[in-house]
Amino acid sequence: MSSPGLSLVEVVDVLRGLGVSRVLLQCAPGLRGDVLDSWCGFLSERGVDVVVSGSSCWGPCDVAVNECRLFGCDAVLHVGHWWFGCEGGVQVVWFGGVPVVFAPYFYDLDVGACCGDVVEVVRGRGFRRVLVCCTQQYYPLARYLVSVLRSCGVDVVCDRVTYLGCEVVNLRQFKGSIDCVVAVSGGYFLGVGFFCVFDGEVPVIQYDPHSRRFLDVGSVARRLIGIKLSRLVDLLSRGFERVGVVVSRKFGQCRFALAVRVRDFLRSRLRGVRVDLLVFDDVPLEVLDELPYDVYVNTACPRLGLDDVDRLRFKVLLNLGEVKYLISRSISGYRFSDVFGVPTWLVG
């Protein structure tokens, strides 16, 4: 069960300010049922015609701008994410002349009980300096948790608490200066990212408020990376002839110029190997298994090269920080953080 709080009234005010009469509504995974039950009727009663998008909505990079234009909508209402680096309220970001309204949606949880669970573990393990993070739906819980931990004498190093799966890389500056990460979200997603960014050297307390359980993200991360490395070793031992560079056409993920640089670099380093650009919206893993490429290099969402490796049956999907192992034809020196790395030849 979820609660829109005051954001729904604010959303209507923002839409009216933009002169919106028809809006394309898209929701983060897990929210569609609640949003359709409450938001559609609320907006319709206030004169806003709602068209519901059934497309994927994995983050603020994944906005349905083309659908909005196709169906004559005035704006996209994107529920369940904030814009990169932002917290609080309703935000408007323009994509190619289309306003995208980012609106929060919070799970209705027993905040006191959940905070009690986490504080007991943090204090019981003697952690004194921690980083608290969550996905957007858990923002009220995480903010309250920060205040409770600080009242107990625990140093919480950052006031911001909400992070996207791709943003975990921005926090590696805290490696060596914190005792643990407290990740609040459903499932393993957020905690696995932090485990990899910190190379498994910083304890990650992954707390699922729905089950009120603590999850072992280390074993999940090791299993996923283990699958990737096993396939990569096999690929390098038997050799490869074709590499596909994956490009997303999503507005917030499309990095075509970068993909061209990656393709050209690989062509210059991998003599006799065919390297092609492959364009997708969502990246269908079953299609990657079917296409005649031995290995793929991902320039779309970096989480594809971590969370989805076990959904590929045969092929290897590498992120940019892992390309060096393809070129050296060895996995010597591999680190978990390579999954979020950026090679020097791209930034130099």
mmCIF file of C-alpha atoms in Angstrom:
data_model
loop_
_atom_site.group_PDB
_atom_site.id
_atom_site.type_symbol
_atom_site.label_atom_id
_atom_site.label_comp_id
_atom_site.label_asym_id
_atom_site.label_seq_id
_atom_site.Cartn_x
_atom_site.Cartn_y
_atom_site.Cartn_z
ATOM 1 C CA MET A 1 0.000 0.000 0.000
ATOM 2 C CA SER A 2 1.307 3.457 -0.853
ATOM 3 C CA SER A 3 0.521 7.049 -0.055
ATOM 4 C CA PRO A 4 0.865 10.049 -2.357
ATOM 5 C CA GLY A 5 0.823 12.460 0.589
ATOM 6 C CA LEU A 6 0.530 16.106 -0.421
ATOM 7 C CA SER A 7 2.301 15.546 -3.733
ATOM 8 C CA LEU A 8 -0.930 14.823 -5.644
ATOM 9 C CA VAL A 9 -2.369 18.268 -4.902
ATOM 10 C CA GLU A 10 0.968 19.801 -5.830
ATOM 11 C CA VAL A 11 0.981 17.798 -9.074
ATOM 12 C CA VAL A 12 -2.381 19.250 -10.101
ATOM 13 C CA ASP A 13 -1.122 22.774 -9.407
ATOM 14 C CA VAL A 14 1.999 22.139 -11.493
ATOM 15 C CA LEU A 15 -0.005 20.659 -14.384
ATOM 16 C CA ARG A 16 -2.389 23.614 -14.354
ATOM 17 C CA GLY A 17 0.563 26.000 -14.332
ATOM 18 C CA LEU A 18 1.877 24.274 -17.450
ATOM 19 C CA GLY A 19 -1.535 24.481 -19.133
ATOM 20 C CA VAL A 20 -1.835 20.692 -19.367
ATOM 21 C CA SER A 21 -5.182 19.248 -20.467
ATOM 22 C CA ARG A 22 -3.945 15.741 -21.352
ATOM 23 C CA VAL A 23 -1.093 13.984 -19.573
ATOM 24 C CA LEU A 24 0.780 10.745 -20.200
ATOM 25 C CA LEU A 25 1.103 8.936 -16.868
ATOM 26 C CA GLN A 26 4.020 6.555 -16.312
ATOM 27 C CA CYS A 27 4.951 4.841 -13.052
ATOM 28 C CA ALA A 28 7.962 3.161 -11.511
ATOM 29 C CA PRO A 29 7.717 -0.645 -11.181
ATOM 30 C CA GLY A 30 5.526 -1.749 -8.306
ATOM 31 C CA LEU A 31 3.443 1.432 -8.207
ATOM 32 C CA ARG A 32 1.096 1.032 -11.154
ATOM 33 C CA GLY A 33 -1.733 -0.595 -9.215
ATOM 34 C CA ASP A 34 -1.878 2.037 -6.481
ATOM 35 C CA VAL A 35 -1.406 4.939 -8.882
ATOM 36 C CA LEU A 36 -4.139 3.802 -11.251
ATOM 37 C CA ASP A 37 -6.500 3.342 -8.295
ATOM 38 C CA SER A 38 -5.998 6.822 -6.890
ATOM 39 C CA TRP A 39 -4.253 9.242 -9.236
ATOM 40 C CA CYS A 40 -6.216 8.670 -12.449
ATOM 41 C CA GLY A 41 -9.563 9.435 -10.846
ATOM 42 C CA PHE A 42 -8.191 12.392 -8.896
ATOM 43 C CA LEU A 43 -6.713 13.969 -12.033
ATOM 44 C CA SER A 44 -9.762 13.242 -14.206
ATOM 45 C CA GLU A 45 -12.086 14.864 -11.669
ATOM 46 C CA ARG A 46 -9.984 18.012 -11.970
ATOM 47 C CA GLY A 47 -10.188 18.197 -15.744
ATOM 48 C CA VAL A 48 -6.974 16.426 -16.725
ATOM 49 C CA ASP A 49 -7.345 13.709 -19.374
ATOM 50 C CA VAL A 50 -5.052 10.807 -18.421
ATOM 51 C CA VAL A 51 -3.374 8.394 -20.843
ATOM 52 C CA VAL A 52 -1.577 5.559 -19.035
ATOM 53 C CA SER A 53 1.764 4.345 -20.381
ATOM 54 C CA GLY A 54 2.467 0.637 -20.085
ATOM 55 C CA SER A 55 6.104 1.067 -21.087
ATOM 56 C CA SER A 56 9.050 0.504 -18.784
ATOM 57 C CA CYS A 57 9.897 3.185 -16.255
ATOM 58 C CA TRP A 58 13.173 2.282 -14.554
ATOM 59 C CA GLY A 59 14.352 5.763 -13.651
ATOM 60 C CA PRO A 60 14.291 9.445 -14.622
ATOM 61 C CA CYS A 61 16.354 8.437 -17.657
ATOM 62 C CA ASP A 62 13.371 6.400 -18.853
ATOM 63 C CA VAL A 63 10.774 9.004 -19.843
ATOM 64 C CA ALA A 64 8.022 8.368 -22.385
ATOM 65 C CA VAL A 65 8.532 11.534 -24.430
ATOM 66 C CA ASN A 66 7.878 9.891 -27.791
ATOM 67 C CA GLU A 67 4.632 8.336 -26.525
ATOM 68 C CA CYS A 68 3.614 11.728 -25.173
ATOM 69 C CA ARG A 69 4.022 13.304 -28.593
ATOM 70 C CA LEU A 70 2.409 10.395 -30.437
ATOM 71 C CA PHE A 71 -0.804 10.537 -28.407
ATOM 72 C CA GLY A 72 -1.164 14.306 -28.309
ATOM 73 C CA CYS A 73 -0.364 14.735 -24.617
ATOM 74 C CA ASP A 74 0.876 18.036 -23.235
ATOM 75 C CA ALA A 75 3.235 16.570 -20.631
ATOM 76 C CA VAL A 76 4.565 13.379 -19.071
ATOM 77 C CA LEU A 77 3.702 12.707 -15.432
ATOM 78 C CA HIS A 78 6.465 10.429 -14.169
ATOM 79 C CA VAL A 79 5.617 8.914 -10.779
ATOM 80 C CA GLY A 80 8.072 7.258 -8.421
ATOM 81 C CA HIS A 81 11.394 8.932 -9.263
ATOM 82 C CA TRP A 82 12.978 12.301 -8.692
ATOM 83 C CA TRP A 83 15.327 13.895 -11.168
ATOM 84 C CA PHE A 84 19.029 13.068 -10.784
ATOM 85 C CA GLY A 85 20.494 14.536 -7.612
ATOM 86 C CA CYS A 86 17.195 16.040 -6.450
ATOM 87 C CA GLU A 87 14.995 15.394 -3.430
ATOM 88 C CA GLY A 88 11.660 16.776 -2.318
ATOM 89 C CA GLY A 89 8.488 17.996 -3.955
ATOM 90 C CA VAL A 90 7.449 17.914 -7.586
ATOM 91 C CA GLN A 91 10.028 18.746 -10.250
ATOM 92 C CA VAL A 92 9.672 19.744 -13.911
ATOM 93 C CA VAL A 93 12.393 18.893 -16.434
ATOM 94 C CA TRP A 94 12.074 19.582 -20.159
ATOM 95 C CA PHE A 95 12.984 16.911 -22.707
ATOM 96 C CA GLY A 96 13.057 18.116 -26.304
ATOM 97 C CA GLY A 97 10.295 20.649 -25.681
ATOM 98 C CA VAL A 98 8.157 18.238 -23.636
ATOM 99 C CA PRO A 99 7.698 18.968 -19.908
ATOM 100 C CA VAL A 100 8.227 15.932 -17.680
ATOM 101 C CA VAL A 101 6.732 16.270 -14.205
ATOM 102 C CA PHE A 102 8.565 14.080 -11.680
ATOM 103 C CA ALA A 103 6.306 13.309 -8.728
ATOM 104 C CA PRO A 104 7.123 11.312 -5.576
ATOM 105 C CA TYR A 105 5.119 8.408 -4.225
ATOM 106 C CA PHE A 106 5.816 6.965 -0.784
ATOM 107 C CA TYR A 107 5.074 3.567 0.690
ATOM 108 C CA ASP A 108 2.901 3.631 3.794
ATOM 109 C CA LEU A 109 5.123 1.886 6.362
ATOM 110 C CA ASP A 110 5.465 1.523 10.111
ATOM 111 C CA VAL A 111 8.337 4.000 10.254
ATOM 112 C CA GLY A 112 8.970 3.622 13.976
ATOM 113 C CA ALA A 113 9.184 -0.163 13.889
ATOM 114 C CA CYS A 114 11.384 -0.192 10.785
ATOM 115 C CA CYS A 115 13.787 2.354 12.261
ATOM 116 C CA GLY A 116 13.955 0.297 15.441
ATOM 117 C CA ASP A 117 15.022 -2.750 13.425
ATOM 118 C CA VAL A 118 17.866 -0.884 11.726
ATOM 119 C CA VAL A 119 19.094 1.018 14.785
ATOM 120 C CA GLU A 120 19.319 -2.229 16.748
ATOM 121 C CA VAL A 121 21.597 -3.784 14.108
ATOM 122 C CA VAL A 122 23.744 -0.671 13.588
ATOM 123 C CA ARG A 123 24.363 -0.206 17.303
ATOM 124 C CA GLY A 124 24.676 -3.930 17.943
ATOM 125 C CA ARG A 125 27.500 -4.207 15.413
ATOM 126 C CA GLY A 126 29.230 -1.128 16.783
ATOM 127 C CA PHE A 127 29.001 0.995 13.642
ATOM 128 C CA ARG A 128 29.663 4.661 14.423
ATOM 129 C CA ARG A 129 29.877 6.330 11.007
ATOM 130 C CA VAL A 130 27.333 5.305 8.372
ATOM 131 C CA LEU A 131 25.829 6.250 5.031
ATOM 132 C CA VAL A 132 22.032 5.948 4.776
ATOM 133 C CA CYS A 133 20.474 5.574 1.339
ATOM 134 C CA CYS A 134 17.151 4.557 -0.165
ATOM 135 C CA THR A 135 15.113 4.553 -3.338
ATOM 136 C CA GLN A 136 12.548 7.330 -3.673
ATOM 137 C CA GLN A 137 9.528 5.437 -2.322
ATOM 138 C CA TYR A 138 11.239 5.065 1.074
ATOM 139 C CA TYR A 139 12.273 8.695 1.505
ATOM 140 C CA PRO A 140 10.176 9.479 4.644
ATOM 141 C CA LEU A 141 11.466 6.341 6.360
ATOM 142 C CA ALA A 142 15.095 7.089 5.494
ATOM 143 C CA ARG A 143 14.858 10.712 6.638
ATOM 144 C CA TYR A 144 13.413 9.612 9.974
ATOM 145 C CA LEU A 145 16.081 6.923 10.275
ATOM 146 C CA VAL A 146 18.814 9.538 9.838
ATOM 147 C CA SER A 147 17.398 11.615 12.692
ATOM 148 C CA VAL A 148 17.045 8.581 14.978
ATOM 149 C CA LEU A 149 20.580 7.360 14.291
ATOM 150 C CA ARG A 150 22.010 10.809 14.958
ATOM 151 C CA SER A 151 20.075 11.042 18.213
ATOM 152 C CA CYS A 152 21.762 7.765 19.205
ATOM 153 C CA GLY A 153 25.216 9.217 18.570
ATOM 154 C CA VAL A 154 25.768 7.644 15.145
ATOM 155 C CA ASP A 155 27.445 9.916 12.589
ATOM 156 C CA VAL A 156 25.418 9.880 9.352
ATOM 157 C CA VAL A 157 27.805 11.313 6.781
ATOM 158 C CA CYS A 158 25.414 12.695 4.161
ATOM 159 C CA ASP A 159 22.087 14.537 4.421
ATOM 160 C CA ARG A 160 20.869 13.342 1.041
ATOM 161 C CA VAL A 161 19.323 9.852 1.226
ATOM 162 C CA THR A 162 17.695 9.001 -2.127
ATOM 163 C CA TYR A 163 19.826 7.466 -4.862
ATOM 164 C CA LEU A 164 19.169 5.814 -8.178
ATOM 165 C CA GLY A 165 20.789 2.511 -9.021
ATOM 166 C CA CYS A 166 23.266 4.205 -11.366
ATOM 167 C CA GLU A 167 24.113 6.948 -8.845
ATOM 168 C CA VAL A 168 25.786 4.665 -6.313
ATOM 169 C CA VAL A 169 29.069 5.267 -8.127
ATOM 170 C CA ASN A 170 29.001 8.909 -6.969
ATOM 171 C CA LEU A 171 29.408 7.778 -3.352
ATOM 172 C CA ARG A 172 32.640 5.825 -3.663
ATOM 173 C CA GLN A 173 34.357 8.892 -2.167
ATOM 174 C CA PHE A 174 33.191 7.583 1.225
ATOM 175 C CA LYS A 175 35.167 4.351 0.899
ATOM 176 C CA GLY A 176 37.559 4.161 3.819
ATOM 177 C CA SER A 177 35.712 6.792 5.850
ATOM 178 C CA ILE A 178 32.510 4.954 6.834
ATOM 179 C CA ASP A 179 31.815 1.820 8.851
ATOM 180 C CA CYS A 180 28.836 0.667 6.801
ATOM 181 C CA VAL A 181 26.117 1.522 4.303
ATOM 182 C CA VAL A 182 22.473 1.251 5.345
ATOM 183 C CA ALA A 183 20.417 0.642 2.187
ATOM 184 C CA VAL A 184 16.626 0.824 2.526
ATOM 185 C CA SER A 185 14.671 -0.629 -0.391
ATOM 186 C CA GLY A 186 12.627 -3.594 -1.487
ATOM 187 C CA GLY A 187 14.840 -6.458 -2.624
ATOM 188 C CA TYR A 188 18.578 -6.452 -3.297
ATOM 189 C CA PHE A 189 18.873 -3.781 -5.987
ATOM 190 C CA LEU A 190 20.347 -0.830 -4.095
ATOM 191 C CA GLY A 191 22.548 -2.786 -1.705
ATOM 192 C CA VAL A 192 24.154 -4.873 -4.443
ATOM 193 C CA GLY A 193 25.199 -1.670 -6.200
ATOM 194 C CA PHE A 194 26.882 -0.316 -3.068
ATOM 195 C CA PHE A 195 28.596 -3.637 -2.408
ATOM 196 C CA CYS A 196 30.187 -3.474 -5.860
ATOM 197 C CA VAL A 197 31.107 0.223 -5.735
ATOM 198 C CA PHE A 198 32.982 -0.356 -2.472
ATOM 199 C CA ASP A 199 34.565 -3.596 -3.783
ATOM 200 C CA GLY A 200 32.934 -5.598 -1.009
ATOM 201 C CA GLU A 201 35.153 -3.841 1.535
ATOM 202 C CA VAL A 202 32.403 -1.835 3.277
ATOM 203 C CA PRO A 203 29.611 -3.733 5.077
ATOM 204 C CA VAL A 204 26.196 -3.135 3.498
ATOM 205 C CA ILE A 205 23.093 -3.480 5.670
ATOM 206 C CA GLN A 206 20.284 -4.020 3.162
ATOM 207 C CA TYR A 207 16.923 -3.620 4.874
ATOM 208 C CA ASP A 208 13.616 -4.518 3.220
ATOM 209 C CA PRO A 209 10.868 -2.573 5.066
ATOM 210 C CA HIS A 210 8.081 -4.717 3.606
ATOM 211 C CA SER A 211 9.359 -7.984 5.039
ATOM 212 C CA ARG A 212 11.326 -6.253 7.831
ATOM 213 C CA ARG A 213 14.243 -8.512 6.944
ATOM 214 C CA PHE A 214 17.938 -7.876 6.397
ATOM 215 C CA LEU A 215 19.258 -9.274 3.134
ATOM 216 C CA ASP A 216 22.682 -10.689 2.286
ATOM 217 C CA VAL A 217 23.618 -8.562 -0.715
ATOM 218 C CA GLY A 218 27.211 -9.800 -0.761
ATOM 219 C CA SER A 219 26.220 -13.313 -1.781
ATOM 220 C CA VAL A 220 23.971 -11.934 -4.532
ATOM 221 C CA ALA A 221 26.706 -9.654 -5.897
ATOM 222 C CA ARG A 222 29.296 -12.448 -5.841
ATOM 223 C CA ARG A 223 26.915 -14.789 -7.655
ATOM 224 C CA LEU A 224 26.137 -12.252 -10.405
ATOM 225 C CA ILE A 225 29.755 -11.236 -10.940
ATOM 226 C CA GLY A 226 30.771 -14.902 -10.762
ATOM 227 C CA ILE A 227 28.399 -15.755 -13.614
ATOM 228 C CA LYS A 228 29.798 -12.917 -15.710
ATOM 229 C CA LEU A 229 33.440 -13.802 -15.081
ATOM 230 C CA SER A 230 32.880 -17.500 -15.733
ATOM 231 C CA ARG A 231 31.378 -16.717 -19.130
ATOM 232 C CA LEU A 232 34.055 -14.135 -19.870
ATOM 233 C CA VAL A 233 36.856 -16.599 -19.106
ATOM 234 C CA ASP A 234 35.203 -19.147 -21.395
ATOM 235 C CA LEU A 235 34.829 -16.518 -24.132
ATOM 236 C CA LEU A 236 38.472 -15.461 -23.892
ATOM 237 C CA SER A 237 39.685 -19.054 -23.963
ATOM 238 C CA ARG A 238 37.777 -19.978 -27.136
ATOM 239 C CA GLY A 239 38.134 -16.592 -28.821
ATOM 240 C CA PHE A 240 35.559 -14.215 -30.265
ATOM 241 C CA GLU A 241 34.839 -12.712 -33.665
ATOM 242 C CA ARG A 242 31.919 -10.309 -33.169
ATOM 243 C CA VAL A 243 31.273 -7.576 -30.601
ATOM 244 C CA GLY A 244 28.004 -5.653 -30.324
ATOM 245 C CA VAL A 245 28.020 -2.174 -28.770
ATOM 246 C CA VAL A 246 24.607 -1.648 -27.170
ATOM 247 C CA VAL A 247 23.029 1.804 -27.539
ATOM 248 C CA SER A 248 19.747 2.886 -25.949
ATOM 249 C CA ARG A 249 17.373 5.235 -27.726
ATOM 250 C CA LYS A 250 15.738 6.265 -24.437
ATOM 251 C CA PHE A 251 15.976 10.030 -23.996
ATOM 252 C CA GLY A 252 17.919 9.830 -20.756
ATOM 253 C CA GLN A 253 20.194 6.941 -21.754
ATOM 254 C CA CYS A 254 21.050 7.635 -25.379
ATOM 255 C CA ARG A 255 24.811 8.143 -25.618
ATOM 256 C CA PHE A 256 25.301 7.578 -29.317
ATOM 257 C CA ALA A 257 28.443 9.692 -29.678
ATOM 258 C CA LEU A 258 30.046 7.759 -26.822
ATOM 259 C CA ALA A 259 28.981 4.458 -28.387
ATOM 260 C CA VAL A 260 30.649 5.462 -31.654
ATOM 261 C CA ARG A 261 33.868 6.202 -29.733
ATOM 262 C CA VAL A 262 33.655 2.807 -28.047
ATOM 263 C CA ARG A 263 33.099 1.056 -31.374
ATOM 264 C CA ASP A 264 36.000 2.849 -33.043
ATOM 265 C CA PHE A 265 38.305 2.163 -30.095
ATOM 266 C CA LEU A 266 37.459 -1.534 -30.110
ATOM 267 C CA ARG A 267 37.981 -1.743 -33.857
ATOM 268 C CA SER A 268 41.438 -0.226 -33.422
ATOM 269 C CA ARG A 269 42.402 -2.638 -30.628
ATOM 270 C CA LEU A 270 40.699 -5.868 -31.679
ATOM 271 C CA ARG A 271 42.150 -6.620 -35.089
ATOM 272 C CA GLY A 272 40.092 -9.040 -37.134
ATOM 273 C CA VAL A 273 37.065 -8.668 -34.844
ATOM 274 C CA ARG A 274 33.826 -7.239 -36.199
ATOM 275 C CA VAL A 275 32.348 -4.480 -33.991
ATOM 276 C CA ASP A 276 28.839 -3.135 -34.677
ATOM 277 C CA LEU A 277 26.453 -0.643 -33.076
ATOM 278 C CA LEU A 278 23.127 -2.120 -31.903
ATOM 279 C CA VAL A 279 20.228 0.205 -31.056
ATOM 280 C CA PHE A 280 17.426 -0.722 -28.642
ATOM 281 C CA ASP A 281 14.734 0.872 -26.491
ATOM 282 C CA ASP A 282 14.530 -1.610 -23.643
ATOM 283 C CA VAL A 283 17.407 -4.032 -24.121
ATOM 284 C CA PRO A 284 15.769 -7.453 -24.693
ATOM 285 C CA LEU A 285 18.136 -10.036 -23.251
ATOM 286 C CA GLU A 286 16.554 -12.880 -25.197
ATOM 287 C CA VAL A 287 17.417 -10.982 -28.384
ATOM 288 C CA LEU A 288 21.033 -10.559 -27.257
ATOM 289 C CA ASP A 289 21.208 -14.330 -26.837
ATOM 290 C CA GLU A 290 19.784 -14.761 -30.337
ATOM 291 C CA LEU A 291 21.908 -12.221 -32.241
ATOM 292 C CA PRO A 292 25.177 -13.466 -33.809
ATOM 293 C CA TYR A 293 27.537 -11.618 -31.444
ATOM 294 C CA ASP A 294 29.881 -13.279 -28.987
ATOM 295 C CA VAL A 295 30.001 -10.445 -26.466
ATOM 296 C CA TYR A 296 28.274 -7.106 -25.887
ATOM 297 C CA VAL A 297 29.532 -3.786 -24.547
ATOM 298 C CA ASN A 298 26.817 -1.782 -22.817
ATOM 299 C CA THR A 299 26.549 2.015 -23.131
ATOM 300 C CA ALA A 300 22.957 2.138 -21.815
ATOM 301 C CA CYS A 301 21.997 1.783 -18.138
ATOM 302 C CA PRO A 302 25.007 0.366 -16.240
ATOM 303 C CA ARG A 303 22.695 -1.758 -14.105
ATOM 304 C CA LEU A 304 22.124 -3.985 -17.160
ATOM 305 C CA GLY A 305 25.685 -5.224 -16.815
ATOM 306 C CA LEU A 306 25.091 -6.177 -13.186
ATOM 307 C CA ASP A 307 21.496 -7.076 -12.352
ATOM 308 C CA ASP A 308 20.615 -8.913 -15.552
ATOM 309 C CA VAL A 309 23.688 -11.045 -16.258
ATOM 310 C CA ASP A 310 21.962 -14.190 -14.981
ATOM 311 C CA ARG A 311 19.053 -13.640 -17.375
ATOM 312 C CA LEU A 312 21.353 -14.078 -20.359
ATOM 313 C CA ARG A 313 21.608 -17.760 -21.213
ATOM 314 C CA PHE A 314 24.805 -17.750 -23.263
ATOM 315 C CA LYS A 315 26.308 -14.352 -23.944
ATOM 316 C CA VAL A 316 28.497 -11.900 -22.017
ATOM 317 C CA LEU A 317 27.353 -8.312 -21.361
ATOM 318 C CA LEU A 318 30.150 -5.983 -20.248
ATOM 319 C CA ASN A 319 29.946 -2.451 -18.910
ATOM 320 C CA LEU A 320 32.467 0.167 -19.998
ATOM 321 C CA GLY A 321 34.763 -0.352 -17.016
ATOM 322 C CA GLU A 322 35.126 -4.021 -17.952
ATOM 323 C CA VAL A 323 36.178 -3.507 -21.574
ATOM 324 C CA LYS A 324 39.861 -3.588 -20.569
ATOM 325 C CA TYR A 325 39.552 -7.304 -19.813
ATOM 326 C CA LEU A 326 38.217 -7.938 -23.297
ATOM 327 C CA ILE A 327 41.198 -6.114 -24.782
ATOM 328 C CA SER A 328 43.806 -7.736 -22.522
ATOM 329 C CA ARG A 329 42.054 -11.107 -22.937
ATOM 330 C CA SER A 330 42.513 -11.754 -19.223
ATOM 331 C CA ILE A 331 40.446 -11.109 -16.086
ATOM 332 C CA SER A 332 43.541 -10.622 -13.937
ATOM 333 C CA GLY A 333 42.995 -7.785 -11.460
ATOM 334 C CA TYR A 334 39.199 -7.713 -11.808
ATOM 335 C CA ARG A 335 37.409 -5.721 -9.093
ATOM 336 C CA PHE A 336 33.702 -5.489 -8.273
ATOM 337 C CA SER A 337 33.829 -1.725 -8.847
ATOM 338 C CA ASP A 338 34.812 -2.259 -12.496
ATOM 339 C CA VAL A 339 31.134 -2.832 -13.224
ATOM 340 C CA PHE A 340 30.610 0.916 -12.636
ATOM 341 C CA GLY A 341 34.017 2.083 -13.879
ATOM 342 C CA VAL A 342 34.797 4.521 -16.690
ATOM 343 C CA PRO A 343 37.905 3.722 -18.763
ATOM 344 C CA THR A 344 40.632 6.340 -19.034
ATOM 345 C CA TRP A 345 40.475 6.332 -22.834
ATOM 346 C CA LEU A 346 36.912 7.681 -22.615
ATOM 347 C CA VAL A 347 37.703 10.544 -20.255
ATOM 348 C CA GLY A 348 41.224 11.343 -21.367
#
